[in-house]
Each structure stands twice: as C-alpha cells, then as structure tokens.
mmCIF file of C-alpha atoms in Angstrom:
data_model
loop_
_atom_site.group_PDB
_atom_site.id
_atom_site.type_symbol
_atom_site.label_atom_id
_atom_site.label_comp_id
_atom_site.label_asym_id
_atom_site.label_seq_id
_atom_site.Cartn_x
_atom_site.Cartn_y
_atom_site.Cartn_z
ATOM 1 C CA MET A 1 -53.492 -170.729 48.756
ATOM 2 C CA THR A 2 -49.867 -169.411 49.205
ATOM 3 C CA SER A 3 -46.912 -169.277 46.808
ATOM 4 C CA PRO A 4 -43.469 -167.854 46.943
ATOM 5 C CA ASP A 5 -43.466 -164.527 45.103
ATOM 6 C CA SER A 6 -40.541 -164.941 43.103
ATOM 7 C CA SER A 7 -40.419 -161.415 41.576
ATOM 8 C CA ALA A 8 -40.515 -160.199 45.569
ATOM 9 C CA ASP A 9 -37.579 -163.059 46.866
ATOM 10 C CA LYS A 10 -34.880 -160.375 47.529
ATOM 11 C CA SER A 11 -36.701 -156.686 47.301
ATOM 12 C CA PRO A 12 -34.356 -153.638 48.228
ATOM 13 C CA GLY A 13 -33.370 -153.546 51.820
ATOM 14 C CA THR A 14 -34.237 -156.984 53.011
ATOM 15 C CA THR A 15 -32.656 -160.156 53.149
ATOM 16 C CA GLY A 16 -35.421 -162.615 52.496
ATOM 17 C CA ARG A 17 -38.322 -163.914 50.591
ATOM 18 C CA ARG A 18 -41.810 -163.067 50.683
ATOM 19 C CA VAL A 19 -44.993 -165.205 50.287
ATOM 20 C CA GLN A 20 -47.998 -163.701 48.542
ATOM 21 C CA THR A 21 -51.599 -165.368 48.673
ATOM 22 C CA ASP A 22 -54.892 -164.466 46.761
ATOM 23 C CA SER A 23 -55.982 -161.834 49.375
ATOM 24 C CA PRO A 24 -57.195 -158.887 47.853
ATOM 25 C CA TRP A 25 -55.773 -156.769 50.390
ATOM 26 C CA GLU A 26 -52.442 -158.119 50.192
ATOM 27 C CA GLU A 27 -52.131 -156.152 46.544
ATOM 28 C CA SER A 28 -54.162 -153.060 47.416
ATOM 29 C CA ILE A 29 -52.725 -152.427 50.447
ATOM 30 C CA GLY A 30 -48.983 -153.669 49.824
ATOM 31 C CA PHE A 31 -47.998 -156.291 52.040
ATOM 32 C CA ALA A 32 -47.087 -159.793 52.032
ATOM 33 C CA ARG A 33 -48.548 -162.891 53.811
ATOM 34 C CA ALA A 34 -45.095 -163.820 55.214
ATOM 35 C CA VAL A 35 -41.523 -162.279 55.327
ATOM 36 C CA GLU A 36 -38.356 -164.035 55.946
ATOM 37 C CA ALA A 37 -35.822 -162.148 58.170
ATOM 38 C CA GLY A 38 -32.490 -164.197 58.662
ATOM 39 C CA ASP A 39 -33.930 -167.115 60.774
ATOM 40 C CA LEU A 40 -37.174 -165.357 61.765
ATOM 41 C CA VAL A 41 -40.427 -165.851 59.568
ATOM 42 C CA VAL A 42 -43.216 -163.268 60.272
ATOM 43 C CA VAL A 43 -46.515 -164.125 59.227
ATOM 44 C CA SER A 44 -49.070 -161.306 58.956
ATOM 45 C CA GLY A 45 -52.496 -161.217 60.387
ATOM 46 C CA THR A 46 -54.533 -164.105 58.749
ATOM 47 C CA MET A 47 -58.442 -164.109 58.635
ATOM 48 C CA PRO A 48 -60.122 -167.670 58.368
ATOM 49 C CA LEU A 49 -60.800 -166.897 54.552
ATOM 50 C CA ALA A 50 -60.339 -169.527 51.827
ATOM 51 C CA GLU A 51 -59.422 -168.630 48.446
ATOM 52 C CA HIS A 52 -60.977 -166.516 46.646
ATOM 53 C CA GLY A 53 -62.655 -164.835 50.101
ATOM 54 C CA VAL A 54 -64.735 -167.756 50.848
ATOM 55 C CA LEU A 55 -65.302 -167.535 54.781
ATOM 56 C CA GLU A 56 -64.646 -170.536 56.933
ATOM 57 C CA GLY A 57 -66.604 -171.039 59.725
ATOM 58 C CA GLU A 58 -68.939 -168.152 59.599
ATOM 59 C CA GLY A 59 -70.567 -167.593 63.075
ATOM 60 C CA ASP A 60 -67.947 -170.398 64.900
ATOM 61 C CA PRO A 61 -64.766 -168.820 66.478
ATOM 62 C CA TYR A 62 -63.216 -172.004 67.302
ATOM 63 C CA GLU A 63 -63.518 -173.090 63.696
ATOM 64 C CA GLN A 64 -62.213 -169.595 62.422
ATOM 65 C CA THR A 65 -59.524 -169.930 64.828
ATOM 66 C CA HIS A 66 -58.523 -173.094 63.352
ATOM 67 C CA ALA A 67 -59.002 -172.069 60.159
ATOM 68 C CA ALA A 68 -57.024 -168.997 60.315
ATOM 69 C CA PHE A 69 -54.015 -170.664 62.058
ATOM 70 C CA ARG A 70 -53.962 -173.341 59.023
ATOM 71 C CA HIS A 71 -53.638 -170.812 56.707
ATOM 72 C CA ALA A 72 -50.921 -168.977 58.491
ATOM 73 C CA LEU A 73 -49.271 -172.379 58.980
ATOM 74 C CA ASP A 74 -49.546 -172.727 55.127
ATOM 75 C CA ALA A 75 -47.467 -169.749 54.898
ATOM 76 C CA LEU A 76 -44.839 -171.241 57.219
ATOM 77 C CA LYS A 77 -44.708 -174.222 54.794
ATOM 78 C CA GLU A 78 -43.452 -172.494 51.906
ATOM 79 C CA PHE A 79 -40.354 -171.458 54.224
ATOM 80 C CA GLY A 80 -39.834 -175.021 55.164
ATOM 81 C CA LEU A 81 -41.210 -174.790 58.894
ATOM 82 C CA GLY A 82 -44.450 -176.192 60.609
ATOM 83 C CA VAL A 83 -45.645 -175.704 63.897
ATOM 84 C CA GLU A 84 -42.874 -177.080 65.758
ATOM 85 C CA SER A 85 -41.053 -173.740 64.565
ATOM 86 C CA VAL A 86 -43.804 -171.385 66.100
ATOM 87 C CA ILE A 87 -42.074 -168.997 68.842
ATOM 88 C CA ARG A 88 -44.904 -166.221 68.928
ATOM 89 C CA THR A 89 -48.712 -166.430 68.456
ATOM 90 C CA ARG A 90 -51.461 -163.381 68.142
ATOM 91 C CA MET A 91 -54.966 -163.667 68.184
ATOM 92 C CA TYR A 92 -57.510 -160.784 67.550
ATOM 93 C CA LEU A 93 -61.032 -161.397 68.567
ATOM 94 C CA THR A 94 -64.258 -159.362 68.062
ATOM 95 C CA HIS A 95 -66.038 -160.917 71.406
ATOM 96 C CA ALA A 96 -64.578 -161.496 74.981
ATOM 97 C CA ARG A 97 -67.401 -164.220 74.994
ATOM 98 C CA ASP A 98 -65.138 -165.976 72.336
ATOM 99 C CA VAL A 99 -62.302 -166.089 74.560
ATOM 100 C CA ASP A 100 -62.467 -169.759 75.420
ATOM 101 C CA ALA A 101 -63.446 -171.115 71.962
ATOM 102 C CA VAL A 102 -60.271 -169.331 70.435
ATOM 103 C CA GLY A 103 -58.113 -170.729 73.623
ATOM 104 C CA ARG A 104 -59.551 -174.009 72.937
ATOM 105 C CA ALA A 105 -58.519 -174.177 69.514
ATOM 106 C CA HIS A 106 -55.220 -172.841 70.113
ATOM 107 C CA LYS A 107 -54.184 -175.123 72.683
ATOM 108 C CA GLU A 108 -55.006 -178.207 70.115
ATOM 109 C CA ILE A 109 -52.587 -176.780 67.438
ATOM 110 C CA PHE A 110 -49.952 -175.456 70.102
ATOM 111 C CA ASP A 111 -49.925 -177.263 73.409
ATOM 112 C CA ALA A 112 -46.681 -179.427 72.365
ATOM 113 C CA VAL A 113 -45.077 -176.209 71.316
ATOM 114 C CA ARG A 114 -46.236 -173.660 73.950
ATOM 115 C CA PRO A 115 -45.037 -170.464 72.244
ATOM 116 C CA ALA A 116 -45.495 -167.040 73.723
ATOM 117 C CA ALA A 117 -49.067 -165.857 72.969
ATOM 118 C CA THR A 118 -50.985 -162.681 72.889
ATOM 119 C CA LEU A 119 -55.138 -162.486 72.915
ATOM 120 C CA VAL A 120 -56.650 -159.330 72.391
ATOM 121 C CA VAL A 121 -60.268 -157.869 71.566
ATOM 122 C CA VAL A 122 -61.015 -155.682 69.049
ATOM 123 C CA SER A 123 -63.731 -153.675 67.804
ATOM 124 C CA GLY A 124 -63.800 -155.309 64.327
ATOM 125 C CA PHE A 125 -61.706 -156.298 61.001
ATOM 126 C CA VAL A 126 -62.382 -155.174 57.424
ATOM 127 C CA ASP A 127 -64.812 -157.966 56.747
ATOM 128 C CA SER A 128 -67.744 -157.927 59.781
ATOM 129 C CA ARG A 129 -68.122 -161.449 59.531
ATOM 130 C CA VAL A 130 -64.699 -162.490 60.615
ATOM 131 C CA LEU A 131 -64.385 -163.092 64.436
ATOM 132 C CA VAL A 132 -60.737 -164.225 64.433
ATOM 133 C CA GLU A 133 -57.439 -162.876 63.097
ATOM 134 C CA VAL A 134 -54.026 -164.595 64.250
ATOM 135 C CA GLU A 135 -50.469 -163.851 63.625
ATOM 136 C CA LEU A 136 -47.594 -166.014 63.735
ATOM 137 C CA GLU A 137 -43.764 -165.882 64.133
ATOM 138 C CA ALA A 138 -41.375 -168.717 63.830
ATOM 139 C CA PHE A 139 -37.692 -169.329 64.319
ATOM 140 C CA ARG A 140 -35.748 -171.588 62.286
ATOM 141 C CA GLY A 141 -34.252 -174.167 64.851
ATOM 142 C CA ALA A 142 -36.936 -173.797 67.487
ATOM 143 C CA ARG A 143 -38.012 -177.105 68.745
ATOM 144 C CA ALA A 144 -40.697 -178.469 70.760
ATOM 145 C CA SER A 145 -39.750 -179.303 74.477
#
C-alpha cells in the first residue's frame, strides 16, 4: 500500500523522503503518508482503510486500531524502520467507550517499546464509519529496552 514517491524524494526546503499511498486525501489535500526529517520519520494520521478505501474492522475499534497501526507501520518500513523505532503514538477515537479496546490493541503492538502516547476523543472523521485514526513518530537508533 505504501511506496516511495521518487518525484518527491528531495522536495525544495526539505532534507528527506516522502512516502505516498493510494489514499484519495493525500492528493486532494496535498500531504504525504510519511515524511523523513533527518533521523525522525513522522507518519500522518492513518485510518483503518485498505487499498482503494476499503474499511477494515467496521464497527470494531480494536480491529480498526490494529489495521490503522499496521498501515502506519507499513509506511515506516519504507524507511527501513519498524515498531522498535517508534517513539510516539497518537490515537484519535470517536467514542470514549472505545478507550479500553483501543488501549488493548496499542499495548499488544507497542508493549515492548513503550513509546510516548496520546489518546484523544474527537467528534468524528472524514469517513463516518471510522472509529480510530493513528499517528506515529519514529527515530533512527531508538531501541526497545
């Protein structure tokens, strides 16, 4: 789902590469899935959408969290990074009742790494079926302890 956009590898005013996916919003809004800035890689808000906008885990915040983080981690792979490099996560939910399910999924993925994390309840997303959106920050040289 992710692929380096070679035409944007060295954009004016930046020092790193960008990764684009088939998300329709990346083109229409003008953003990248992930951006490298030196040793830091930042992954944009990522929904639990498979290729061609197919929602994964409809109605299930736990499954949506796993899917969204899987897609975000796929973007990190384009830079040769994995879960062990994640230093910060952000989770946005549409319902406070889903905190436990989202937290459980987060712990399953990141328990060994223990990144800084933020969890926020929001009023909604562009796609009203989406219950969870996530963001990641990764650092080259970060190690799980």
